[in-house]
Amino acid sequence: MLKIVVCVSGGGTNLQAIIDGIANGSITNTEIVGVISNNHGVKSLDRAKAAGIPAFTICPREFSERADFHKAFLDKLAELAPDLIVLAGFLVKIPEEMVSAYPGRIINIHPSLIPSFCGVGYYGLRVHERALERGVKVTGATVHFVNEGMDEGPIISQKAVNVLDGDTPEVLQRRVMEEAEWILLPRAIDDYANGRIRMENGRCVRKV
Ligand code: GAR
């Protein structure tokens, strides 16, 4: 049974897709052993609680040094001892020590077709605002393994989503979630849990 920790920052619709996927059997061989949020009072925490999953908040603002926040975060992860860490709308830069401590064992969902609209400053609704400003006709979502770079790790899967006339950032965000994110992320976890994907030599290797 793959033990996963899901890291979140806000609404937690991707967390919900994972919880639902485990409940309905589209994600197999997987257990969520903890949810970590960097913000108090967010809906993600209610979703975890409703599903009976231990949830923790580690808030950077409550530490005077960034290094202390990183230590608290890494200590909590070590305590939960996950096989895989899932960044599901976790809008905080993760410490480099975390990448080296869990090589090939961290995945992230990003709401664009990487390498478009990604990297420093591209997160959450901002990604969709920039996509609309640029006038792209197709956007989407990407699941990737996490390495030291920002949104630069090996790509696991991507799905395109059409941009429609009159889209607002909120409307586009919702369509990208519905048509791409909530499908791709549960599927990637199921693939990982069942040995169909892994990170090897900086690439995502898929067993067919
Ligand atoms: C999602 O769209 C996710 O792809 C994005 O934040 C949102 C969180 O929504 N992540 C990033 O932008 C990471 N760079 P959720 O809390 O409802 O899952």
CSV table of C-alpha atoms and ligand atoms in Angstrom, one decimal:
chain,number,residue,atom,x,y,z
A,1,MET,CA,0.0,0.0,0.0
A,2,LEU,CA,1.5,3.3,-1.1
A,3,LYS,CA,1.5,5.9,1.7
A,4,ILE,CA,1.0,9.4,0.4
A,5,VAL,CA,1.1,12.9,2.1
A,6,VAL,CA,-0.8,15.6,0.2
A,7,CYS,CA,0.4,19.2,0.6
A,8,VAL,CA,-2.1,21.9,0.1
A,9,SER,CA,-2.6,25.7,0.4
A,10,GLY,CA,-6.3,26.5,-0.3
A,11,GLY,CA,-9.5,25.1,-1.6
A,12,GLY,CA,-8.3,21.6,-2.0
A,13,THR,CA,-10.3,20.4,-5.0
A,14,ASN,CA,-7.4,18.3,-6.1
A,15,LEU,CA,-7.1,16.8,-2.7
A,16,GLN,CA,-10.9,16.0,-2.9
A,17,ALA,CA,-10.3,14.3,-6.3
A,18,ILE,CA,-7.7,12.1,-4.7
A,19,ILE,CA,-9.9,11.3,-1.7
A,20,ASP,CA,-12.8,10.5,-4.0
A,21,GLY,CA,-10.5,8.4,-6.3
A,22,ILE,CA,-9.4,6.3,-3.4
A,23,ALA,CA,-13.0,5.9,-2.2
A,24,ASN,CA,-14.4,4.9,-5.7
A,25,GLY,CA,-11.5,2.6,-6.6
A,26,SER,CA,-10.0,4.6,-9.5
A,27,ILE,CA,-6.9,5.0,-7.3
A,28,THR,CA,-5.9,1.7,-5.9
A,29,ASN,CA,-3.2,0.5,-3.5
A,30,THR,CA,-3.0,4.0,-1.9
A,31,GLU,CA,-3.6,5.5,1.5
A,32,ILE,CA,-3.4,9.2,2.5
A,33,VAL,CA,-1.5,9.2,5.7
A,34,GLY,CA,-1.6,13.0,6.2
A,35,VAL,CA,-2.4,16.4,4.7
A,36,ILE,CA,-0.1,19.4,5.3
A,37,SER,CA,-1.3,22.9,4.7
A,38,ASN,CA,0.7,26.1,4.9
A,39,ASN,CA,-2.4,28.1,5.7
A,40,HIS,CA,-4.8,28.0,8.6
A,41,GLY,CA,-8.6,27.9,8.0
A,42,VAL,CA,-8.6,26.7,4.4
A,43,LYS,CA,-11.2,24.4,2.9
A,44,SER,CA,-8.6,21.7,2.3
A,45,LEU,CA,-8.4,21.1,6.0
A,46,ASP,CA,-12.1,20.6,6.3
A,47,ARG,CA,-12.0,18.2,3.4
A,48,ALA,CA,-9.2,16.2,5.2
A,49,LYS,CA,-11.1,16.2,8.4
A,50,ALA,CA,-14.4,15.1,6.7
A,51,ALA,CA,-12.5,12.1,5.3
A,52,GLY,CA,-10.9,11.3,8.6
A,53,ILE,CA,-7.3,12.1,7.5
A,54,PRO,CA,-4.8,13.6,9.9
A,55,ALA,CA,-4.3,17.2,8.9
A,56,PHE,CA,-1.6,19.6,10.0
A,57,THR,CA,-0.9,23.3,9.4
A,58,ILE,CA,2.7,24.6,9.3
A,59,CYS,CA,2.5,28.3,8.5
A,60,PRO,CA,5.7,30.1,7.3
A,61,ARG,CA,4.6,33.4,8.9
A,62,GLU,CA,4.8,31.8,12.3
A,63,PHE,CA,8.5,31.2,12.1
A,64,SER,CA,11.0,34.1,12.2
A,65,GLU,CA,13.5,32.3,9.9
A,66,ARG,CA,12.6,30.5,6.7
A,67,ALA,CA,15.0,27.7,7.7
A,68,ASP,CA,12.9,27.0,10.9
A,69,PHE,CA,9.7,26.7,8.7
A,70,HIS,CA,11.6,24.3,6.5
A,71,LYS,CA,12.8,22.2,9.4
A,72,ALA,CA,9.3,22.0,10.9
A,73,PHE,CA,7.9,21.0,7.5
A,74,LEU,CA,10.6,18.3,6.9
A,75,ASP,CA,10.2,17.0,10.5
A,76,LYS,CA,6.4,16.5,10.0
A,77,LEU,CA,7.1,14.7,6.7
A,78,ALA,CA,9.6,12.5,8.3
A,79,GLU,CA,7.1,11.6,11.0
A,80,LEU,CA,4.5,10.7,8.5
A,81,ALA,CA,7.0,8.7,6.4
A,82,PRO,CA,5.3,8.8,3.0
A,83,ASP,CA,6.3,6.8,0.0
A,84,LEU,CA,5.1,9.6,-2.2
A,85,ILE,CA,4.5,13.4,-1.6
A,86,VAL,CA,1.8,15.0,-3.7
A,87,LEU,CA,1.8,18.7,-4.1
A,88,ALA,CA,-1.9,19.4,-4.9
A,89,GLY,CA,-2.1,23.2,-5.1
A,90,PHE,CA,0.8,23.7,-2.7
A,91,LEU,CA,1.7,27.3,-3.4
A,92,VAL,CA,5.0,27.5,-1.4
A,93,LYS,CA,8.5,26.9,-2.8
A,94,ILE,CA,9.6,23.6,-1.3
A,95,PRO,CA,13.0,23.4,0.4
A,96,GLU,CA,15.9,21.9,-1.6
A,97,GLU,CA,16.6,19.4,1.2
A,98,MET,CA,13.1,18.0,0.6
A,99,VAL,CA,13.9,17.3,-3.1
A,100,SER,CA,17.1,15.5,-2.1
A,101,ALA,CA,15.4,13.6,0.8
A,102,TYR,CA,12.7,12.2,-1.5
A,103,PRO,CA,14.2,11.7,-5.0
A,104,GLY,CA,11.6,10.7,-7.6
A,105,ARG,CA,9.0,10.6,-4.8
A,106,ILE,CA,7.4,14.1,-5.1
A,107,ILE,CA,4.8,15.0,-7.8
A,108,ASN,CA,3.1,18.3,-8.5
A,109,ILE,CA,0.1,19.4,-10.5
A,110,HIS,CA,0.4,22.7,-12.4
A,111,PRO,CA,-2.5,24.4,-14.2
A,112,SER,CA,-0.9,25.0,-17.6
A,113,LEU,CA,0.9,23.0,-20.4
A,114,ILE,CA,4.5,23.3,-19.1
A,115,PRO,CA,6.7,24.9,-20.3
A,116,SER,CA,4.1,27.6,-20.9
A,117,PHE,CA,3.0,29.8,-18.0
A,118,CYS,CA,5.1,28.2,-15.3
A,119,GLY,CA,8.1,29.0,-13.0
A,120,VAL,CA,8.5,31.8,-10.5
A,121,GLY,CA,5.3,33.8,-10.0
A,122,TYR,CA,3.0,31.4,-11.9
A,123,TYR,CA,0.6,29.8,-9.5
A,124,GLY,CA,-3.1,29.4,-9.0
A,125,LEU,CA,-5.3,32.0,-10.7
A,126,ARG,CA,-2.3,34.0,-11.9
A,127,VAL,CA,-1.5,31.2,-14.4
A,128,HIS,CA,-4.9,31.6,-16.1
A,129,GLU,CA,-4.8,35.5,-16.0
A,130,ARG,CA,-1.5,35.3,-17.9
A,131,ALA,CA,-2.8,32.8,-20.4
A,132,LEU,CA,-5.8,35.0,-21.1
A,133,GLU,CA,-3.6,38.1,-21.4
A,134,ARG,CA,-1.5,36.3,-24.0
A,135,GLY,CA,-4.5,35.2,-25.9
A,136,VAL,CA,-3.7,31.5,-26.1
A,137,LYS,CA,-6.5,29.3,-27.6
A,138,VAL,CA,-5.4,26.1,-25.8
A,139,THR,CA,-4.1,25.7,-22.3
A,140,GLY,CA,-4.3,22.7,-19.9
A,141,ALA,CA,-2.6,21.0,-17.0
A,142,THR,CA,0.6,19.1,-16.3
A,143,VAL,CA,1.6,16.5,-13.7
A,144,HIS,CA,5.3,16.2,-13.2
A,145,PHE,CA,8.0,14.9,-10.9
A,146,VAL,CA,9.6,17.6,-8.7
A,147,ASN,CA,13.3,18.4,-9.0
A,148,GLU,CA,15.3,21.3,-7.8
A,149,GLY,CA,13.9,23.7,-10.5
A,150,MET,CA,10.6,25.5,-10.3
A,151,ASP,CA,8.1,23.4,-12.5
A,152,GLU,CA,11.1,21.9,-14.3
A,153,GLY,CA,10.9,18.2,-13.3
A,154,PRO,CA,10.2,15.4,-15.7
A,155,ILE,CA,6.7,15.5,-17.1
A,156,ILE,CA,4.4,12.6,-16.3
A,157,SER,CA,1.2,13.6,-18.1
A,158,GLN,CA,-0.5,16.6,-19.8
A,159,LYS,CA,-4.0,17.3,-21.0
A,160,ALA,CA,-5.1,20.2,-23.3
A,161,VAL,CA,-8.1,22.3,-22.5
A,162,ASN,CA,-9.7,24.9,-24.9
A,163,VAL,CA,-9.9,28.5,-24.0
A,164,LEU,CA,-13.3,29.9,-25.0
A,165,ASP,CA,-14.4,33.4,-26.0
A,166,GLY,CA,-15.5,35.4,-22.9
A,167,ASP,CA,-13.5,33.3,-20.4
A,168,THR,CA,-12.6,34.9,-17.2
A,169,PRO,CA,-9.6,33.6,-15.2
A,170,GLU,CA,-12.1,31.9,-12.8
A,171,VAL,CA,-14.1,30.3,-15.5
A,172,LEU,CA,-10.9,29.0,-17.2
A,173,GLN,CA,-9.5,27.8,-14.0
A,174,ARG,CA,-12.6,25.8,-13.3
A,175,ARG,CA,-12.6,24.2,-16.8
A,176,VAL,CA,-8.9,23.3,-16.5
A,177,MET,CA,-9.6,21.6,-13.1
A,178,GLU,CA,-12.7,19.7,-14.4
A,179,GLU,CA,-11.3,18.6,-17.7
A,180,ALA,CA,-7.7,18.1,-16.8
A,181,GLU,CA,-6.4,18.4,-13.2
A,182,TRP,CA,-9.0,16.2,-11.4
A,183,ILE,CA,-8.3,13.4,-14.0
A,184,LEU,CA,-4.6,13.7,-14.4
A,185,LEU,CA,-3.5,13.8,-10.8
A,186,PRO,CA,-5.5,10.8,-9.5
A,187,ARG,CA,-4.4,8.8,-12.5
A,188,ALA,CA,-0.7,9.7,-11.9
A,189,ILE,CA,-1.0,8.5,-8.3
A,190,ASP,CA,-2.6,5.3,-9.4
A,191,ASP,CA,0.1,4.7,-12.0
A,192,TYR,CA,2.8,5.4,-9.3
A,193,ALA,CA,1.1,3.2,-6.7
A,194,ASN,CA,1.0,0.3,-9.2
A,195,GLY,CA,4.5,0.6,-10.5
A,196,ARG,CA,3.6,2.0,-14.0
A,197,ILE,CA,5.7,5.2,-13.7
A,198,ARG,CA,8.9,6.2,-12.0
A,199,MET,CA,11.6,8.8,-12.3
A,200,GLU,CA,14.8,7.6,-13.7
A,201,ASN,CA,17.8,9.6,-14.9
A,202,GLY,CA,15.8,12.8,-14.9
A,203,ARG,CA,13.0,11.3,-17.1
A,204,CYS,CA,9.6,9.9,-16.4
A,205,VAL,CA,9.7,6.2,-17.4
A,206,ARG,CA,6.4,4.5,-18.1
A,207,LYS,CA,6.0,0.7,-18.0
A,208,VAL,CA,3.5,-0.4,-20.6
B,1,GAR,C1,-4.8,24.2,-8.8
B,1,GAR,O1,-5.3,24.8,-10.0
B,1,GAR,C2,-3.4,23.7,-9.0
B,1,GAR,O2,-3.1,23.2,-10.3
B,1,GAR,C3,-2.6,25.0,-8.7
B,1,GAR,O3,-3.3,25.6,-7.7
B,1,GAR,C4,-4.7,25.2,-7.7
B,1,GAR,C5,-5.1,24.7,-6.4
B,1,GAR,O4,-6.5,24.4,-6.4
B,1,GAR,N1,-1.2,24.8,-8.5
B,1,GAR,C6,-0.3,25.6,-8.9
B,1,GAR,O5,-0.5,26.7,-9.4
B,1,GAR,C7,1.1,25.1,-8.6
B,1,GAR,N2,2.1,26.0,-9.2
B,1,GAR,P1,-7.1,23.4,-5.3
B,1,GAR,O6,-6.6,23.8,-3.9
B,1,GAR,O7,-8.6,23.5,-5.4
B,1,GAR,O8,-6.6,22.0,-5.6
